[in-house]
mmCIF file of C-alpha atoms in Angstrom:
data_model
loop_
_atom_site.group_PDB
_atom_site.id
_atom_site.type_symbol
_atom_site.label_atom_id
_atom_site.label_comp_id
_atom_site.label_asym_id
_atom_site.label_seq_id
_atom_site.Cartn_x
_atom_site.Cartn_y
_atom_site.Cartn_z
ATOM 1 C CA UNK A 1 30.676 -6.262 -48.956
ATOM 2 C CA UNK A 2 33.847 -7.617 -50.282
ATOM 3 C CA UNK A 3 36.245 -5.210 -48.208
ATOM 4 C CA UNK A 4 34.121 -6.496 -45.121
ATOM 5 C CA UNK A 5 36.758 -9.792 -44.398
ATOM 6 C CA UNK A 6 37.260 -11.837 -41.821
ATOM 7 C CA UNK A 7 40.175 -9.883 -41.008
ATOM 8 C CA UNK A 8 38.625 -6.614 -41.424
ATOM 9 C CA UNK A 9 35.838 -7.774 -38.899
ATOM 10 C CA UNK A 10 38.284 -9.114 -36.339
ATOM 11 C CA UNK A 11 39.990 -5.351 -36.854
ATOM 12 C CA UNK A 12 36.813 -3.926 -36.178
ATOM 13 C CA UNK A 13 35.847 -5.626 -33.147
ATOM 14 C CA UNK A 14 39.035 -5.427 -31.414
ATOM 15 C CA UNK A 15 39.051 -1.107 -31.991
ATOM 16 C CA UNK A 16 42.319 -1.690 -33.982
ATOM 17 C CA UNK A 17 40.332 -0.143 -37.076
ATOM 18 C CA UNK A 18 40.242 3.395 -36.513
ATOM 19 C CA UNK A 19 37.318 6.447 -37.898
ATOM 20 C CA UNK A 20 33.943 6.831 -38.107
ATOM 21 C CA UNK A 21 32.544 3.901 -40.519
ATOM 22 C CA UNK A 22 34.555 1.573 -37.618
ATOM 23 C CA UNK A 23 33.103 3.714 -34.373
ATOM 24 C CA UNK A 24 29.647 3.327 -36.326
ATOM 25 C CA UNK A 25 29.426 -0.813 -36.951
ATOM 26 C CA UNK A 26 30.994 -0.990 -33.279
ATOM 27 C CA UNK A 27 28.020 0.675 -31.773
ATOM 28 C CA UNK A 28 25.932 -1.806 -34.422
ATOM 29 C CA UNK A 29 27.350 -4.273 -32.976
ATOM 30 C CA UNK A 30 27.022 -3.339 -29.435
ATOM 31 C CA UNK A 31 23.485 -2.946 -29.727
ATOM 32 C CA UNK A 32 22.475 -5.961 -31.445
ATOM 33 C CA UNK A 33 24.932 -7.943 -28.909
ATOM 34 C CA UNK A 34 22.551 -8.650 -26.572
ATOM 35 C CA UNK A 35 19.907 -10.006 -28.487
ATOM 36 C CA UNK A 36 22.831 -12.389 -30.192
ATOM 37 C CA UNK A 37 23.601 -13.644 -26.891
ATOM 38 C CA UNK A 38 20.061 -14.145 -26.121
ATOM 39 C CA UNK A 39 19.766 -16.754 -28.901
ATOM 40 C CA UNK A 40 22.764 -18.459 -28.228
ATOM 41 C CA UNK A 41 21.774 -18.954 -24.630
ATOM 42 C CA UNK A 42 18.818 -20.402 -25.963
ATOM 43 C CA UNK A 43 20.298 -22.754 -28.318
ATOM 44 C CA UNK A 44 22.844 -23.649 -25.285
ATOM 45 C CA UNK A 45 20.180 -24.568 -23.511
ATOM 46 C CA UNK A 46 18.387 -26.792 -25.763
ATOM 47 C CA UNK A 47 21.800 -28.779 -25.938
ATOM 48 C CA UNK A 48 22.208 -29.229 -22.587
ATOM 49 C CA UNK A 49 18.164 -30.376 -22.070
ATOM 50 C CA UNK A 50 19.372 -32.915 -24.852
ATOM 51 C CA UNK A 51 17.315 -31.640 -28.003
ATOM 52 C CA UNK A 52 18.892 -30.970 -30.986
ATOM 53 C CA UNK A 53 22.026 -33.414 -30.216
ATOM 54 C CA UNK A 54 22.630 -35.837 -33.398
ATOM 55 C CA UNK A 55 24.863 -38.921 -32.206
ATOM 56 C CA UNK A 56 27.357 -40.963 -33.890
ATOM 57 C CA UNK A 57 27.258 -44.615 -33.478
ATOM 58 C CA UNK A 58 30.979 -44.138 -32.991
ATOM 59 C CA UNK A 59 32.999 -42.589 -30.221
ATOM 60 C CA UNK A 60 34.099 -39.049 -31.653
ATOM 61 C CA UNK A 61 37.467 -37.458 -31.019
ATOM 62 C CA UNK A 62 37.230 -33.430 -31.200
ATOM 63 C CA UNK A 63 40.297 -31.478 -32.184
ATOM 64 C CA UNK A 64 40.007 -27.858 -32.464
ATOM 65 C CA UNK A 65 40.051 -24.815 -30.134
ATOM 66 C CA UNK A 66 38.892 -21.344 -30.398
ATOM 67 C CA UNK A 67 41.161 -19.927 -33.123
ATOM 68 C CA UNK A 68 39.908 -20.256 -37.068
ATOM 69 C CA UNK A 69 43.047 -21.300 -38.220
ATOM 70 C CA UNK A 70 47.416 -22.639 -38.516
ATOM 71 C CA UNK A 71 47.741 -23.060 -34.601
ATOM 72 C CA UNK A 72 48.104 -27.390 -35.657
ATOM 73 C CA UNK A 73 45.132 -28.813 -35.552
ATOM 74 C CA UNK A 74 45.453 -30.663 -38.859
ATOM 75 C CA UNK A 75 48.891 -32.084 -37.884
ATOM 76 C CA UNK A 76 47.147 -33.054 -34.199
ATOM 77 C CA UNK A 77 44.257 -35.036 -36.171
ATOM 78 C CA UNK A 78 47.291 -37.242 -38.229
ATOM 79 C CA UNK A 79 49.228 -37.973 -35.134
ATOM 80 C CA UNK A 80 46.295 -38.836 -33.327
ATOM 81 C CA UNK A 81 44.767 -41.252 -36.441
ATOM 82 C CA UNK A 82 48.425 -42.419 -36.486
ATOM 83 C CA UNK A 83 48.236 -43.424 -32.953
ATOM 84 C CA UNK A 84 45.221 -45.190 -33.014
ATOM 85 C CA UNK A 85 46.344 -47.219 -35.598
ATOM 86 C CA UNK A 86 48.636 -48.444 -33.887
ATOM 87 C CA UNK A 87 46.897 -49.102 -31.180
ATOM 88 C CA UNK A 88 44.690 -51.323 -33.462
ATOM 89 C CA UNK A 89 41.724 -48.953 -34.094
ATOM 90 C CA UNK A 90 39.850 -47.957 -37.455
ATOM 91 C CA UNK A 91 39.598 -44.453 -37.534
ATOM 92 C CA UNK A 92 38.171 -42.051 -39.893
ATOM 93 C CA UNK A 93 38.124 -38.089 -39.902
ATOM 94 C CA UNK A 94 35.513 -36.162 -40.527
ATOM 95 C CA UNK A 95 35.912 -32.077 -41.244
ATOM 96 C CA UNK A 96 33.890 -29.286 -42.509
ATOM 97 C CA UNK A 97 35.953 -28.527 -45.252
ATOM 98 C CA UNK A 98 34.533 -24.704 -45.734
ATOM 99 C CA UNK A 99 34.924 -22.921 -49.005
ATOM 100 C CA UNK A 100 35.840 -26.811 -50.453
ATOM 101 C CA UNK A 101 34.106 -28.659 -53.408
ATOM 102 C CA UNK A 102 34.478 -31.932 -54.729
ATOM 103 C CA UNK A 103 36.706 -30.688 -57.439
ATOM 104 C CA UNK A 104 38.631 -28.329 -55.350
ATOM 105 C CA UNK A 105 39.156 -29.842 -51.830
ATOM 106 C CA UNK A 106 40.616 -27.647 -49.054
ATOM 107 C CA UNK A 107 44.057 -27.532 -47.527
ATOM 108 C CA UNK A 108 43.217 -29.833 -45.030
ATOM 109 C CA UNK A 109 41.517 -32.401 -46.896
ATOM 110 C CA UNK A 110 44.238 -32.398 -49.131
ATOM 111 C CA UNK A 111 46.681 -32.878 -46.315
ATOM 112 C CA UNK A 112 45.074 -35.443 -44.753
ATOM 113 C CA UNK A 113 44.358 -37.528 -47.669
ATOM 114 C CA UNK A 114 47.858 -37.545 -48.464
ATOM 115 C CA UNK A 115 49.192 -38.412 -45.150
ATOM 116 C CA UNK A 116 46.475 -40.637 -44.054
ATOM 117 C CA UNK A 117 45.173 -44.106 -45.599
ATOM 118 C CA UNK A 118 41.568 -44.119 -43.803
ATOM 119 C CA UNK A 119 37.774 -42.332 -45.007
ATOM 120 C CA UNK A 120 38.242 -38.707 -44.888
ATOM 121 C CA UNK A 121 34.801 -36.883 -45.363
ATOM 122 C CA UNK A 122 34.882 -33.314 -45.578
ATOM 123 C CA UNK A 123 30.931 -32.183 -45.272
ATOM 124 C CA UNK A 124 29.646 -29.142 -43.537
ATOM 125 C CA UNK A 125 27.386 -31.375 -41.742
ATOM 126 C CA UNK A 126 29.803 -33.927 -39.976
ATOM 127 C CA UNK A 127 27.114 -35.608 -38.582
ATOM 128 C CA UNK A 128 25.850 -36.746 -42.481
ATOM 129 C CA UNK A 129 29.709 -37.383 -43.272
ATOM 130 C CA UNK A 130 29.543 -39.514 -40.190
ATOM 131 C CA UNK A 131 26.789 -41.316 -41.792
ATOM 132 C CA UNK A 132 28.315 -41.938 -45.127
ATOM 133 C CA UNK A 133 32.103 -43.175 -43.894
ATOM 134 C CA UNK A 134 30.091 -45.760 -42.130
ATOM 135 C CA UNK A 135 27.889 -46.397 -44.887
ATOM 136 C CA UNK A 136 31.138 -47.631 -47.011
ATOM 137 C CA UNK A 137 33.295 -48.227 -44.186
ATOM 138 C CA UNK A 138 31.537 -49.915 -41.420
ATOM 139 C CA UNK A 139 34.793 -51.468 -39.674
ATOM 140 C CA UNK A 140 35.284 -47.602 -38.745
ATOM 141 C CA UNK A 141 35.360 -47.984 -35.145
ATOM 142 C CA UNK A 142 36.418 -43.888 -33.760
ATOM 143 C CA UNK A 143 36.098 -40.794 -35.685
ATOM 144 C CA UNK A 144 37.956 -38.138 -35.380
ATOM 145 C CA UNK A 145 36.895 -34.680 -35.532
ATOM 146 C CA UNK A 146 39.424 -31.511 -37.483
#
């Protein structure tokens, strides 16, 4: 449903988006809710009996917060790889880079790549990008997640 956004969603949820169609996925919404939150308590607690955790070999540095996007967080990550420089550390960043290809990097990537001179791996799965920067750059010493 191409007029079904992120935006539109967000509009949605909040009640900002006024009528029936709205009122209708609301109560959708509502009453798959619970069953949602029943997974993710699951999932929660698989992480916090350990299982399912994938670790780095690395120490890992996570910027981000709860908002999708343009509250900083790329300009954070350069400072911070800036900063550990100079403090004598190899770092590398590793990012998700949604909605990117290798042809067509995203905003970020491009960003970083052009402020930065360390790996940048932009894979959905940062754990495998993890991987791979150390595969061809084992003197990386911290990552740092965007």
């Amino acid at each position: 449903m191409p007029w079904l956004d992120e935006q539109s969603v967000l509009r949605i949820m909040s009640g900002e988006a006024q009528g029936s169609i709205p009122a209708l996925l609301r109560g959708a919404m509502g009453a798959i809710e619970p069953i949602y939150t029943r997974f993710i308590r699951l999932r929660n607690q698989r992480y916090d009996r350990g299982q399912g955790i994938r670790r780095l070999p690395r120490p890992v540095i996570s910027v981000g917060n709860l908002t999708a996007g343009g509250t900083g967080k790329t300009p954070m990550v350069i400072w911070l790889c800036r900063q550990l420089r100079e403090l004598g550390h190899q770092p590398a960043v590793l990012l998700r880079g949604y909605h990117a290809g290798a042809d067509n990097p995203s905003d970020e990537t491009s960003l970083l790549r052009e402020q930065l001179d360390l790996p940048i791996e932009a894979n959905p799965d940062r754990f495998a990008g993890g991987v791979e920067v150390l595969a061809h750059h084992p003197q990386t010493d911290v990552f740092v997640l965007d």
